[in-house]
Coordinates of C-alpha atoms and ligand atoms in Angstrom, one line a residue:
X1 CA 10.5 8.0 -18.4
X2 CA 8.3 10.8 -16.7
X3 CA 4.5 11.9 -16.6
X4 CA 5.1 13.1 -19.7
X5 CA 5.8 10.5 -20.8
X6 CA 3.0 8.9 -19.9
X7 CA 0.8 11.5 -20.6
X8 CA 2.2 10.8 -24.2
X9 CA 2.0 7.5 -24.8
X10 CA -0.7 6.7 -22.1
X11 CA -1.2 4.5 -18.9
X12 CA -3.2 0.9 -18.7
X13 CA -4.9 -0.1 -15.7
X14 CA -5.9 -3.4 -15.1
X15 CA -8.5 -3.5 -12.5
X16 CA -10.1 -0.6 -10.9
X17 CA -11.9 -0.8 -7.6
X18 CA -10.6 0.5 -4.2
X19 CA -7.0 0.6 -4.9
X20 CA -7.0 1.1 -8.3
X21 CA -9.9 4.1 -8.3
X22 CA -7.7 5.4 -5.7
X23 CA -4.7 5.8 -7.3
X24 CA -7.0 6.8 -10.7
X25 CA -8.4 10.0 -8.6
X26 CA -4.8 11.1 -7.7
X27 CA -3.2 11.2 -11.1
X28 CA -6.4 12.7 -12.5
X29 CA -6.1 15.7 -9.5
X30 CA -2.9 15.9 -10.2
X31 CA -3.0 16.9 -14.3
X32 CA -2.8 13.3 -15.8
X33 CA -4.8 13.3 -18.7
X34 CA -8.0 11.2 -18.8
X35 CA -8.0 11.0 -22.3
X36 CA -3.9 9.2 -21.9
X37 CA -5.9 6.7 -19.2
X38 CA -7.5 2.7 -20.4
X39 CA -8.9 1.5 -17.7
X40 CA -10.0 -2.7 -17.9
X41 CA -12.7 -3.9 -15.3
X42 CA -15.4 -5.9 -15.9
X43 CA -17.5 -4.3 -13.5
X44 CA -16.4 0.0 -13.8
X45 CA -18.1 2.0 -10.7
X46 CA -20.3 4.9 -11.7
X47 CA -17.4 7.2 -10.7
X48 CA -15.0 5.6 -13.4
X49 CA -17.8 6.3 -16.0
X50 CA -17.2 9.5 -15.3
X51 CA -13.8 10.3 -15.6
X52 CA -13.6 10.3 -19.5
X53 CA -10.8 7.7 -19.5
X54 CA -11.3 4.9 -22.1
X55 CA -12.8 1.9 -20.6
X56 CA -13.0 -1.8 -21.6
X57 CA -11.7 -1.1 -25.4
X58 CA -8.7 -1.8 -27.2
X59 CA -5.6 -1.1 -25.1
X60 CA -2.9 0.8 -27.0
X61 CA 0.3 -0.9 -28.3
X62 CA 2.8 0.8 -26.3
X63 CA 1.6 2.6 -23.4
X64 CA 4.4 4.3 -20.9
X65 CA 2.7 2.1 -18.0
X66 CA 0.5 -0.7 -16.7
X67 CA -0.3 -0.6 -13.9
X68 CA -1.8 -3.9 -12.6
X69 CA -4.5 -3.4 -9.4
X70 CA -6.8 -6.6 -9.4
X71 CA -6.7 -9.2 -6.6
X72 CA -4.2 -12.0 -6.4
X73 CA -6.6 -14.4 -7.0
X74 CA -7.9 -12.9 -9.9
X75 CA -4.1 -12.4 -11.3
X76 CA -4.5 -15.5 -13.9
X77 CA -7.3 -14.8 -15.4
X78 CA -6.6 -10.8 -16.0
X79 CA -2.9 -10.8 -17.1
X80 CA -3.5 -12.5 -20.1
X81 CA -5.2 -9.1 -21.3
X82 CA -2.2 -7.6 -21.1
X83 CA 0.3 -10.1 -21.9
X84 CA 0.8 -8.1 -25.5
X85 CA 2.8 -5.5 -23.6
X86 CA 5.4 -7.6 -22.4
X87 CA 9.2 -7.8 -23.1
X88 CA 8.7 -4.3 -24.6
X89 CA 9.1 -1.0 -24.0
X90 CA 6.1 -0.5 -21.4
X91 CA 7.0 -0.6 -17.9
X92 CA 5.0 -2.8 -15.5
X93 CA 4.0 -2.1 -11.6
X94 CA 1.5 -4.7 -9.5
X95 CA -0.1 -3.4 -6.6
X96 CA -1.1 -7.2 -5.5
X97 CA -0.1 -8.0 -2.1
X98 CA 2.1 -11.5 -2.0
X99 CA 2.5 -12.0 -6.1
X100 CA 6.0 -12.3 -6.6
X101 CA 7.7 -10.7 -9.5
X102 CA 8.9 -14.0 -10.8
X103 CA 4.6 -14.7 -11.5
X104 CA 4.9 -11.8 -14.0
X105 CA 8.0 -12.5 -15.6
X106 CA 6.8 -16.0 -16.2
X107 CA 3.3 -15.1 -18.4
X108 CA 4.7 -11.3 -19.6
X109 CA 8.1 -12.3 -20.7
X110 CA 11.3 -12.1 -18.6
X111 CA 12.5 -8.9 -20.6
X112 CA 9.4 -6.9 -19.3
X113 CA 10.4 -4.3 -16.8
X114 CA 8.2 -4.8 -13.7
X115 CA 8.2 -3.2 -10.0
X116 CA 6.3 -4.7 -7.2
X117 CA 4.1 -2.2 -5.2
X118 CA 3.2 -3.0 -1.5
X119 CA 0.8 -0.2 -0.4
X120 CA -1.8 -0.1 2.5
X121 CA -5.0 0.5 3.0
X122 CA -4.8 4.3 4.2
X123 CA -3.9 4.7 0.6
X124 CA -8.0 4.9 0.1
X125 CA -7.4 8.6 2.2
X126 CA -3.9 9.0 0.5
X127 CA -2.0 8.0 3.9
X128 CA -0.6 5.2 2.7
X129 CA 3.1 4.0 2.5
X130 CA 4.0 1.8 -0.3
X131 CA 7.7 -0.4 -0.9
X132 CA 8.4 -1.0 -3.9
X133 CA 10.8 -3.5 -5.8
X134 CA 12.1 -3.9 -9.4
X135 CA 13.2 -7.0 -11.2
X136 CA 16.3 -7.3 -13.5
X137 CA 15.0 -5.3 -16.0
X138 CA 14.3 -2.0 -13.8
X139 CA 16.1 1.0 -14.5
X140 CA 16.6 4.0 -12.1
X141 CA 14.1 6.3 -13.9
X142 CA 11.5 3.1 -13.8
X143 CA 12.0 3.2 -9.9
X144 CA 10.8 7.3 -10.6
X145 CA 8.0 6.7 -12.5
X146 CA 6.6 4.3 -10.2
X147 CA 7.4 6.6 -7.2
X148 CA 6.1 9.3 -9.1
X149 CA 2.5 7.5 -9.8
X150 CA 2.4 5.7 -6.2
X151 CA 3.3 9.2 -4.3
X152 CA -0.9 9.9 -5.2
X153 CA -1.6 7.8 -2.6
X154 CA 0.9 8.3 0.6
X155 CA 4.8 7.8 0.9
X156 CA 7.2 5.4 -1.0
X157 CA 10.0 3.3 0.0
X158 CA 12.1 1.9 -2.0
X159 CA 13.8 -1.9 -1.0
X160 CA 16.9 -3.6 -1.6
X161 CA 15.7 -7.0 -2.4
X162 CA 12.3 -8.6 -2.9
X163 CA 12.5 -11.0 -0.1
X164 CA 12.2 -7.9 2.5
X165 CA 8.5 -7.9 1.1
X166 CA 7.5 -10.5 3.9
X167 CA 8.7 -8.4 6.7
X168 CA 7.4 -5.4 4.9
X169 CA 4.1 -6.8 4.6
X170 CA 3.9 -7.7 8.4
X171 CA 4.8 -4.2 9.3
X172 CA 3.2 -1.3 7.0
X173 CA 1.0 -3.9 4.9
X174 CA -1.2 -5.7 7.5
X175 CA -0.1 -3.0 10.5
X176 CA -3.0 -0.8 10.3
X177 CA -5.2 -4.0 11.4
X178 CA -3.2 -4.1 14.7
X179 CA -3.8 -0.5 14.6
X180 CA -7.7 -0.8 14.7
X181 CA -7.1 -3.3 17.5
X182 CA -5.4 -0.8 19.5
X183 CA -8.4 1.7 18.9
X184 CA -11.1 -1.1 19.7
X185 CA -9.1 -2.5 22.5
X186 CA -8.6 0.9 24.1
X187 CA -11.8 2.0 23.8
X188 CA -12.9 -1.5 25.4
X189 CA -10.9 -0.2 28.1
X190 CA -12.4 3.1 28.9
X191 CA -15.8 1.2 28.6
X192 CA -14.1 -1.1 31.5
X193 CA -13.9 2.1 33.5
X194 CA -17.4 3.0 33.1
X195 CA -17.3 5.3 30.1
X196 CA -20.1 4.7 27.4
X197 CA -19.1 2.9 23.8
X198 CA -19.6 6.2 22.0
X199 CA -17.6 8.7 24.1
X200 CA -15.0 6.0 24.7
X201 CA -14.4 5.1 21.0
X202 CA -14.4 8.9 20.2
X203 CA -11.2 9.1 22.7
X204 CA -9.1 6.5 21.5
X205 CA -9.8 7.1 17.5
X206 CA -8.7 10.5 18.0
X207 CA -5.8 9.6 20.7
X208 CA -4.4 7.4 18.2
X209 CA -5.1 9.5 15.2
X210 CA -3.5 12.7 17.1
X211 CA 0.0 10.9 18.3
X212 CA 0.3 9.3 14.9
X213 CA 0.2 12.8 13.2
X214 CA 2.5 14.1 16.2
X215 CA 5.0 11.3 15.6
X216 CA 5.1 11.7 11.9
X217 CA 5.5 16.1 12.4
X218 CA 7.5 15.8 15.6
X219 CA 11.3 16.4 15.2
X220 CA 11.7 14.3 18.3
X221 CA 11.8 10.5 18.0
X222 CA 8.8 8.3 19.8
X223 CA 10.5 7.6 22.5
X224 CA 10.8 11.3 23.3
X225 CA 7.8 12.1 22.8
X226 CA 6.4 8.6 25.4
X227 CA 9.3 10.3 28.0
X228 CA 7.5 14.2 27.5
X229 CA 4.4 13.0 28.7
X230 CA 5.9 10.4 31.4
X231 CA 5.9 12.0 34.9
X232 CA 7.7 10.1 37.4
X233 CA 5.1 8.2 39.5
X234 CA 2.1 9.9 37.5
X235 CA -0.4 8.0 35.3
X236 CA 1.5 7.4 32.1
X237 CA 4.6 5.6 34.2
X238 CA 1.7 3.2 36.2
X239 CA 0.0 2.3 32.5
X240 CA 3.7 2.1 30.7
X241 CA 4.5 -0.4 33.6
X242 CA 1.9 -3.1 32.0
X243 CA 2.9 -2.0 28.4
X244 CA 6.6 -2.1 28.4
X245 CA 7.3 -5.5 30.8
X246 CA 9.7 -7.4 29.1
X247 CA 7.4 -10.8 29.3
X248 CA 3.8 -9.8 28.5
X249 CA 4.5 -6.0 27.3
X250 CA 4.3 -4.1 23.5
X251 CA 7.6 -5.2 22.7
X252 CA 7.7 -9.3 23.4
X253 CA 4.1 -9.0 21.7
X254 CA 4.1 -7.0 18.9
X255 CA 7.4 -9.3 17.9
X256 CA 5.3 -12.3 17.7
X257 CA 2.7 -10.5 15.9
X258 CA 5.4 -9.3 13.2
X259 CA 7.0 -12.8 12.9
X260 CA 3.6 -14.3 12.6
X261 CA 2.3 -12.7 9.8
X262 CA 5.9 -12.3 8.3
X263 CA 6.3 -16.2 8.1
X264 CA 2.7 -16.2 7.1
X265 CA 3.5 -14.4 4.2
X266 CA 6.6 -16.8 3.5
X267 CA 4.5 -19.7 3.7
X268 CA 2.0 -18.0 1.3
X269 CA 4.9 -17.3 -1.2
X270 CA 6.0 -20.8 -1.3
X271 CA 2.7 -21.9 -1.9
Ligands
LIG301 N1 -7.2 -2.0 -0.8 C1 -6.0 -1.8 -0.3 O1 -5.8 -0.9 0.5 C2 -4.8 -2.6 -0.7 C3 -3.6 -2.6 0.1 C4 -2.6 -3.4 -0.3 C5 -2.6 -4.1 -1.5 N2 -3.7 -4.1 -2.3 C6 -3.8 -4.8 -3.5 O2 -4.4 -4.1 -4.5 C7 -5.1 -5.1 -5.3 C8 -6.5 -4.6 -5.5 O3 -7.2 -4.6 -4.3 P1 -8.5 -3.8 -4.1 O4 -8.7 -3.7 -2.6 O5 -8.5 -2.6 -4.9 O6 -9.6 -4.9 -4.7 P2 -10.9 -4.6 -5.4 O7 -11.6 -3.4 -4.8 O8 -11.7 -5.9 -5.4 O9 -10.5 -4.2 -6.9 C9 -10.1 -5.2 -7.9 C10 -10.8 -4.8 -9.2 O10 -10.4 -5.6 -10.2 C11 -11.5 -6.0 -11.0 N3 -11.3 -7.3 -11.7 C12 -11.6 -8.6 -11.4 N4 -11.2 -9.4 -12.3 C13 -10.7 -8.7 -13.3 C14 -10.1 -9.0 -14.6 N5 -10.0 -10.2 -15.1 N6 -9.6 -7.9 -15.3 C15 -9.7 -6.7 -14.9 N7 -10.2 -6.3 -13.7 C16 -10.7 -7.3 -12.9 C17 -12.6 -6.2 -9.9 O11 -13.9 -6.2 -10.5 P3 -15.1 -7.0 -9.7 O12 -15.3 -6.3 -8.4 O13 -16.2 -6.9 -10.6 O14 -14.5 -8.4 -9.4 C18 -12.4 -4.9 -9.1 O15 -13.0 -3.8 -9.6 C19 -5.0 -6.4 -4.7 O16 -4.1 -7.3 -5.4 C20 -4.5 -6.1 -3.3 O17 -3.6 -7.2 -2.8 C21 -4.9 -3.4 -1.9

């Protein structure tokens, strides 16, 4: 199965507001058809309207995809509108952070093909970086298809088993908050040095912006690119001093952080 394919035989979404619109404006830019889209929301934006997808009618009987975008508290009441497309042909992908595929299998049918999708939120700029897992029933070209349709909003990554989803989750999935943190705590910092709040923030959203775009192009790891800007007894060593001590430093806390929200989302899983 390819975008042909689903140019063909047509692609359901189930929800459509900030992830799903975003994912909706990528395979449009990219040469989906809108007349191969059915978009179901009870609420479409005034940029849906627009689009010329079909909204809120009758879905088709075999569609290539469905993709499934609403929140996991809303999971129980939506699925049922698409509960006709299990155990068949039409492959399924969730977007819905911490709903396991089991949830799926149990109201679509256990024969339904379905990968789980774990993007983040600088998907909304097409930054994001999504994991993704199959159940039983995935094949290699459904793993390609849902690349395919998820590369419209950042990277993928493919995983080897769904319980890597919790650490996954605590790392790309809730890791832009900590990111923000850095920014606001940075900028708190420069204030602390008698900066204003305005010229400050504007240093450390563009610091942080800046060496996350060098990291990513850089053919030189992190930690060579921290050691090319280190000069012995200059101003990065006395700040990296406070950052990397073993007891109260980036590594010891950032660990705790990870294993907090990564048994968080454990517990969530398990009810
Ligand atoms: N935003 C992100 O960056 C991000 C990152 C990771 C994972 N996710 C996952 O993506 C999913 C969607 O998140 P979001 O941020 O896009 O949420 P959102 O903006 O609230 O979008 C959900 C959409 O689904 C609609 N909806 C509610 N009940 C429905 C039903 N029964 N049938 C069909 N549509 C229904 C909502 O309509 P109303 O607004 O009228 O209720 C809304 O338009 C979530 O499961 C979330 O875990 C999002």
């Amino acid at each position: 199965m390819n975008m042909t394919d689903v140019a063909k035989r047509g692609l359901v979404l189930l929800g459509c507001g900030k992830m799903g619109s975003a994912m909706l404006e990528g395979w449009l830019r990219t040469g989906l058809p809108p007349t191969s889209v059915w978009v179901i929301d009870p609420n479409p934006s005034d940029w849906l309207k627009e689009q010329g997808v079909a909204i809120g009618g009758e879905i088709p009987p075999n569609p290539a995809v469905a993709i499934i975008a609403v929140k996991p508290q809303m999971m129980s009441d939506a699925l049922p509108d698409v509960k006709s497309l299990g155990n068949g042909k039409t492959l399924v992908i969730s977007v819905a952070a911490g709903t396991a595929l089991g949830t799926f299998e149990a109201v679509l049918g256990p024969n339904t093909p379905i990968v789980r999708a774990m993007p983040n939120t600088p998907a909304s700029i097409g930054r994001g970086i999504t994991a993704i897992i199959g159940n039983a029933m995935v094949q290699d070209d459904h793993l390609d298809l849902s690349e395919a349709l998820l590369l419209s909003v950042g990277d993928v990554v493919r995983l080897d088993t769904e319980d890597q989803m919790d650490a996954v989750t605590a790392i790309s999935g809730s890791g832009p908050a900590y990111v923000f943190h850095l920014i606001e705590s940075l900028a708190a910092a420069g204030m602390a040095q008698g900066l204003s709040a305005e010229l400050s923030m504007q240093l450390a959203k563009a610091t942080v912006a800046g060496a996350g775009d060098l990291a990513e192009q850089s053919d030189e790891n992190p930690a060579q690119l921290r050691t090319n800007v280190t000069s012995p007894n200059g101003t990065t060593q006395a700040a990296l001093e406070v950052l990397m001590d073993a007891k109260t430093g980036f590594p010891h806390l950032l660990r705790r952080a990870v294993a907090a929200a990564a048994n968080r989302s454990r517990e969530l899983a398990n009810g």
